[in-house]
PDB file of C-alpha atoms in Angstrom:
ATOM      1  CA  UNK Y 497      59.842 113.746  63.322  1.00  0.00           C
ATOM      2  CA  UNK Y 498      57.839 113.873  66.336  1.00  0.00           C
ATOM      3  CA  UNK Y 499      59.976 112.854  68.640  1.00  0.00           C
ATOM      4  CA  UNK Y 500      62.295 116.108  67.837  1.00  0.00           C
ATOM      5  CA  UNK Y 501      59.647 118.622  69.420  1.00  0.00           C
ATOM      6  CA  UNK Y 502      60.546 117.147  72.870  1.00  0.00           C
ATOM      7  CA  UNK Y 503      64.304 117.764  72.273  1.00  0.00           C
ATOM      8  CA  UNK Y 504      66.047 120.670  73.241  1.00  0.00           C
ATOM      9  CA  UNK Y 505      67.720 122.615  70.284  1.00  0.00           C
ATOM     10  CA  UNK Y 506      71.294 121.214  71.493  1.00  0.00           C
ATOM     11  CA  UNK Y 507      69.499 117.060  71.005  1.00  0.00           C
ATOM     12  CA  UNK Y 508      68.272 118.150  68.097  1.00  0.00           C
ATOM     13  CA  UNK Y 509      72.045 119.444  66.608  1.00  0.00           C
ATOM     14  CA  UNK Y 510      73.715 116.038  67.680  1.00  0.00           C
ATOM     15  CA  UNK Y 511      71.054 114.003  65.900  1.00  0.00           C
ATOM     16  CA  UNK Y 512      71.249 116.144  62.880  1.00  0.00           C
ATOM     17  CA  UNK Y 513      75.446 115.853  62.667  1.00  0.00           C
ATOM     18  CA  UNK Y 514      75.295 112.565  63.636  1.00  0.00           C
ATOM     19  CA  UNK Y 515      72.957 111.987  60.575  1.00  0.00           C
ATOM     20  CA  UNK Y 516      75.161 113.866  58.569  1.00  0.00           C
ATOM     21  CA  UNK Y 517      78.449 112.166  59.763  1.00  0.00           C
ATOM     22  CA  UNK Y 518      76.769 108.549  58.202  1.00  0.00           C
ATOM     23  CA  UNK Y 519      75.210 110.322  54.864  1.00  0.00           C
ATOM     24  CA  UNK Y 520      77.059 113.019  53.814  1.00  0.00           C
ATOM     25  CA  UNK Y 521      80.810 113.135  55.575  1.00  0.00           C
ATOM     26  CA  UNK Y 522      82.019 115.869  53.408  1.00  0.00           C
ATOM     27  CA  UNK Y 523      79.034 118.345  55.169  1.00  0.00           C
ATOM     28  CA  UNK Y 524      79.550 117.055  58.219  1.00  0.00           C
ATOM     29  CA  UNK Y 525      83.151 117.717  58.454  1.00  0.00           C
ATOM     30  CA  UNK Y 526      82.542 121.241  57.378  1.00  0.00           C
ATOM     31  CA  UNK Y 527      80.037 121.724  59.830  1.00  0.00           C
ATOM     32  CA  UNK Y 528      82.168 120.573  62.350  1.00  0.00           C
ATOM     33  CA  UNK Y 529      85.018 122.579  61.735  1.00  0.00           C
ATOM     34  CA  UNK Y 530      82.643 125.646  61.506  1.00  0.00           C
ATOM     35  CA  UNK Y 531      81.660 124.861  64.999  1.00  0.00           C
ATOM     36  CA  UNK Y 532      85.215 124.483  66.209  1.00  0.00           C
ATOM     37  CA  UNK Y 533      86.219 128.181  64.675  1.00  0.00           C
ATOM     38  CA  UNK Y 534      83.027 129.272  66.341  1.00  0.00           C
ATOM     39  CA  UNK Y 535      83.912 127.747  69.599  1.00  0.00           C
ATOM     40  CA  UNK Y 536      87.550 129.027  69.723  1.00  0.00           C
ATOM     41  CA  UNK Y 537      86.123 132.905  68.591  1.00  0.00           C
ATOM     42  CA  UNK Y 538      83.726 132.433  71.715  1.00  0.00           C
ATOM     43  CA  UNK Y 539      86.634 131.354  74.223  1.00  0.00           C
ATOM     44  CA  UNK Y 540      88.807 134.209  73.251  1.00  0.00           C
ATOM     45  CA  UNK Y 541      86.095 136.394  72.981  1.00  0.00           C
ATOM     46  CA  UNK Y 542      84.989 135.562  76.718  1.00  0.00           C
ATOM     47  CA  UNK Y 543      87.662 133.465  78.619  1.00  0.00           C
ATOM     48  CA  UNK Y 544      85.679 135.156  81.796  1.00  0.00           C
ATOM     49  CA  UNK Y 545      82.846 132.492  80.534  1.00  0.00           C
ATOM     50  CA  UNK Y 546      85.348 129.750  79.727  1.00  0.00           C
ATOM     51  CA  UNK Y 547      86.960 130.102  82.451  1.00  0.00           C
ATOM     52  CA  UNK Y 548      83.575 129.658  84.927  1.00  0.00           C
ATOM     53  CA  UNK Y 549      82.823 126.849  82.572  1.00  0.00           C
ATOM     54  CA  UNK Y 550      86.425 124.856  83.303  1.00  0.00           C
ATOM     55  CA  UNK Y 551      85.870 125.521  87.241  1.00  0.00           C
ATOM     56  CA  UNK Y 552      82.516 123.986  87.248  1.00  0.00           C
ATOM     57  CA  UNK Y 553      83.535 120.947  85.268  1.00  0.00           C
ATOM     58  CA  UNK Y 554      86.318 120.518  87.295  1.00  0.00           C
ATOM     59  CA  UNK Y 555      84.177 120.794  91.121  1.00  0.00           C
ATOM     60  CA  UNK Y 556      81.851 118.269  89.409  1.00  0.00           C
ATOM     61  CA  UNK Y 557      84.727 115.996  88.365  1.00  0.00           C
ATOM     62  CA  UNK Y 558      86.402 116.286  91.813  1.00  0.00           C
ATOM     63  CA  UNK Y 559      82.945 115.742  93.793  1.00  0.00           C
ATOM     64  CA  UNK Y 560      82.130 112.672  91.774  1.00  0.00           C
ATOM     65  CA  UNK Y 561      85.440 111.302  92.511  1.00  0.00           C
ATOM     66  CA  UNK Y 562      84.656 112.397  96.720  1.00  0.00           C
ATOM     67  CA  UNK Y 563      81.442 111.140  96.788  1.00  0.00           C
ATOM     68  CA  UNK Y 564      82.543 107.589  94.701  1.00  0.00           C
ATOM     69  CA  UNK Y 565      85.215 107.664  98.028  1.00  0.00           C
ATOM     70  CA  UNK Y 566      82.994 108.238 101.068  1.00  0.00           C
ATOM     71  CA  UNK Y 567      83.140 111.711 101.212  1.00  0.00           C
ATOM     72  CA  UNK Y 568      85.352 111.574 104.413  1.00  0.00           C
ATOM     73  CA  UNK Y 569      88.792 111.393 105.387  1.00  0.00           C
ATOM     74  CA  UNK Y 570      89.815 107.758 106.210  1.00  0.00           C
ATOM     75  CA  UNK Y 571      91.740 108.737 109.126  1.00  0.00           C
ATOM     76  CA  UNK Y 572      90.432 111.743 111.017  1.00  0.00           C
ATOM     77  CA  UNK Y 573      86.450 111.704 109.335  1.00  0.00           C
ATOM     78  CA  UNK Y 574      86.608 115.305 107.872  1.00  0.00           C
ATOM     79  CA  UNK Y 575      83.995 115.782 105.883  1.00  0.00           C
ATOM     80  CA  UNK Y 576      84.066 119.679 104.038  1.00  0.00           C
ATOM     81  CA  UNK Y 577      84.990 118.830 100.237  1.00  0.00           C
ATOM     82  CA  UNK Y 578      87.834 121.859 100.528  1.00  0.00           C
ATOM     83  CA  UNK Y 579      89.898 119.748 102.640  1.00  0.00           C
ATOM     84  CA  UNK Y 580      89.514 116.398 100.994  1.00  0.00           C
ATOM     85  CA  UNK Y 581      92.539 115.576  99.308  1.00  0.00           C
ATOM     86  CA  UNK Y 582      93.232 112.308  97.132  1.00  0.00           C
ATOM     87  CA  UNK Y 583      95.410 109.876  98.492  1.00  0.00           C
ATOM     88  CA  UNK Y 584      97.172 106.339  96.618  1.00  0.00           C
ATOM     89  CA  UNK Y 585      96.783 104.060  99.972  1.00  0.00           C
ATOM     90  CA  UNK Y 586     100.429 102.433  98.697  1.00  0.00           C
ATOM     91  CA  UNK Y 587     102.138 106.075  98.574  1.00  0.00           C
ATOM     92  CA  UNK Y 588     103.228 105.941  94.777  1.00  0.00           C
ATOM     93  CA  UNK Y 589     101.314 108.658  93.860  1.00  0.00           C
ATOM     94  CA  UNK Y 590     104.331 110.590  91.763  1.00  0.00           C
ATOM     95  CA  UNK Y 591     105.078 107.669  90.535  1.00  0.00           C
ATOM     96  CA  UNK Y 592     101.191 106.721  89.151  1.00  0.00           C
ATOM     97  CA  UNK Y 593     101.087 110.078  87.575  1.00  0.00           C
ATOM     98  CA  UNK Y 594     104.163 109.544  85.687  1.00  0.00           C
ATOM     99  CA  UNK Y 595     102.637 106.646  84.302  1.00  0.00           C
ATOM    100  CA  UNK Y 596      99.522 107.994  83.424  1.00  0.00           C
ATOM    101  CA  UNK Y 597     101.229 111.396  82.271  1.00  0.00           C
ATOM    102  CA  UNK Y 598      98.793 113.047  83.781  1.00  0.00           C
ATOM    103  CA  UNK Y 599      98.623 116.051  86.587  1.00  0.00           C
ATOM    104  CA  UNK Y 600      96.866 116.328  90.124  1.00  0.00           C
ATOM    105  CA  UNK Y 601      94.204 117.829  88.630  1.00  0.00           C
ATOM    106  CA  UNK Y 602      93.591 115.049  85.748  1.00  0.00           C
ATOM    107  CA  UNK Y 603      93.972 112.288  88.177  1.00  0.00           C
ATOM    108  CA  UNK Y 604      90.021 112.481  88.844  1.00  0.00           C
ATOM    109  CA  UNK Y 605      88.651 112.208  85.373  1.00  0.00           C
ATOM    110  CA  UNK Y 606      91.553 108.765  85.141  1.00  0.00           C
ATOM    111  CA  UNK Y 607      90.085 107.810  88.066  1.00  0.00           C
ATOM    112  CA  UNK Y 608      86.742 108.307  86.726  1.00  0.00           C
ATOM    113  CA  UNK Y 609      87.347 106.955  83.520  1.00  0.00           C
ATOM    114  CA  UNK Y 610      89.144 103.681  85.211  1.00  0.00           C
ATOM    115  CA  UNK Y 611      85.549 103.053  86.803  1.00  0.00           C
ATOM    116  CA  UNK Y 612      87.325 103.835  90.408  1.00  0.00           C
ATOM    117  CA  UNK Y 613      89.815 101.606  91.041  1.00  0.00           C
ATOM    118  CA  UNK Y 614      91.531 100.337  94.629  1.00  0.00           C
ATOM    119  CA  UNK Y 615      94.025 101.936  95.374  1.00  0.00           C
ATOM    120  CA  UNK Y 616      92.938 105.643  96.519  1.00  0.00           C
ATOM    121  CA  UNK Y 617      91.434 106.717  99.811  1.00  0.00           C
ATOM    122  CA  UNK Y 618      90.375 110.426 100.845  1.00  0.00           C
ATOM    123  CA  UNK Y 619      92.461 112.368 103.676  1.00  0.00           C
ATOM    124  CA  UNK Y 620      91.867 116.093 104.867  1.00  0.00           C
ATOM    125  CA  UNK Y 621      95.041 117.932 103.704  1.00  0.00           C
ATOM    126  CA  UNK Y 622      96.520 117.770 107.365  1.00  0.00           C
ATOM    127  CA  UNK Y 623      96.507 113.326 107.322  1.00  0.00           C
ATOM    128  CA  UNK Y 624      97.657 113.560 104.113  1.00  0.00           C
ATOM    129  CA  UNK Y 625     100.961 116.186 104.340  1.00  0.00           C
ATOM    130  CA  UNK Y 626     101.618 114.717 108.011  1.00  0.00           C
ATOM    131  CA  UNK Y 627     102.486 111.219 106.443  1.00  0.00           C
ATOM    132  CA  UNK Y 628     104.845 110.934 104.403  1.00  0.00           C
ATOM    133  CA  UNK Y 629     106.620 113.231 106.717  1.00  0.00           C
ATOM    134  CA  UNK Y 630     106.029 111.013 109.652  1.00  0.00           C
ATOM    135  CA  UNK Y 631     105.332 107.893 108.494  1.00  0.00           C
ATOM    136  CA  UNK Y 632     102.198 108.161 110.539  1.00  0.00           C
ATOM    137  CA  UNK Y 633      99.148 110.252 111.317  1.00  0.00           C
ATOM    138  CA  UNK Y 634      98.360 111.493 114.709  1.00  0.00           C
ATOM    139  CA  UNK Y 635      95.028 111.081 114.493  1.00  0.00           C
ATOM    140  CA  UNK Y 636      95.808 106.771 114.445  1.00  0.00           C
ATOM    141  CA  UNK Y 637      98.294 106.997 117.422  1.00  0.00           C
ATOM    142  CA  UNK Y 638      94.907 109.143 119.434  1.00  0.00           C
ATOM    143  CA  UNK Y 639      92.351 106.801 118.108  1.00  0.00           C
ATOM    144  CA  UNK Y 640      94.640 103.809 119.229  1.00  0.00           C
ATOM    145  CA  UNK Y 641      95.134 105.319 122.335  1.00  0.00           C
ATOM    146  CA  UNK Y 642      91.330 105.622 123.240  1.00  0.00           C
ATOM    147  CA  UNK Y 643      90.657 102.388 122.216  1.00  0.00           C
ATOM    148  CA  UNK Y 644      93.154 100.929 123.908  1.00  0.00           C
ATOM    149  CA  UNK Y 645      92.355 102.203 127.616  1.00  0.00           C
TER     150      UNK Y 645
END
């Protein structure tokens, strides 16, 4: 069809297996697992690639999740991504990923996939260790104390 010559050759596969998936299941399911062998052969063939491929996915994940978030830490305003850390504003955040059964690393593509929910604020690694510890940050005790005079 005509609209095909302005797909790219990865459109074009999805249309064609999703065609076969309603017609002819028995194809498609072949197809599919051919794919899957292929895909496994090319992973352990090049886990260098794979590998590249994860980290990307991941930094996307993680700066979707930033940038959904302010981009900032909600105590001290740091704004470079490599400190921004992920924070549950009610400190349950062992407890959250229990319930999720996820990691720290999954918690973004939840988060994501929950359409980002309350709950979560970003702090620079330094606000974020110096809490729990504390029960405080000593950023709010200097802002307070400019504010105040």
């Amino acid at each position: 069809t005509s609209w095909q010559q302005y797909c790219s050759p990865n459109c074009r596969q999805r249309s064609r297996m999703a065609m076969l998936r309603s017609t002819r299941p028995a194809e498609y399911a072949e197809l599919r697992q051919r794919d899957r062998t292929a895909s496994k052969r090319r992973r352990l063939e090049h886990p260098e690639l794979q590998q590249a491929n994860d980290k990307r996915r991941n930094q996307k994940v993680r700066n979707t999740v930033l940038a959904a978030y302010g981009n900032r830490c909600a105590c001290c305003g740091e704004t470079r991504p490599e400190f921004l850390t992920l924070d549950h504003v009610n400190g349950n955040g062992a407890q959250h990923r229990k319930e999720i059964g996820h990691n720290g690393r999954m918690i973004y593509r939840w988060i994501i996939n929950n359409n980002f929910p309350d709950g979560f604020q970003l702090l620079c690694y330094n606000c974020n260790c110096v809490r729990p510890k504390y029960g405080y940050c000593p950023h709010e005790r200097e802002h307070a104390t400019l504010h105040s005079t």
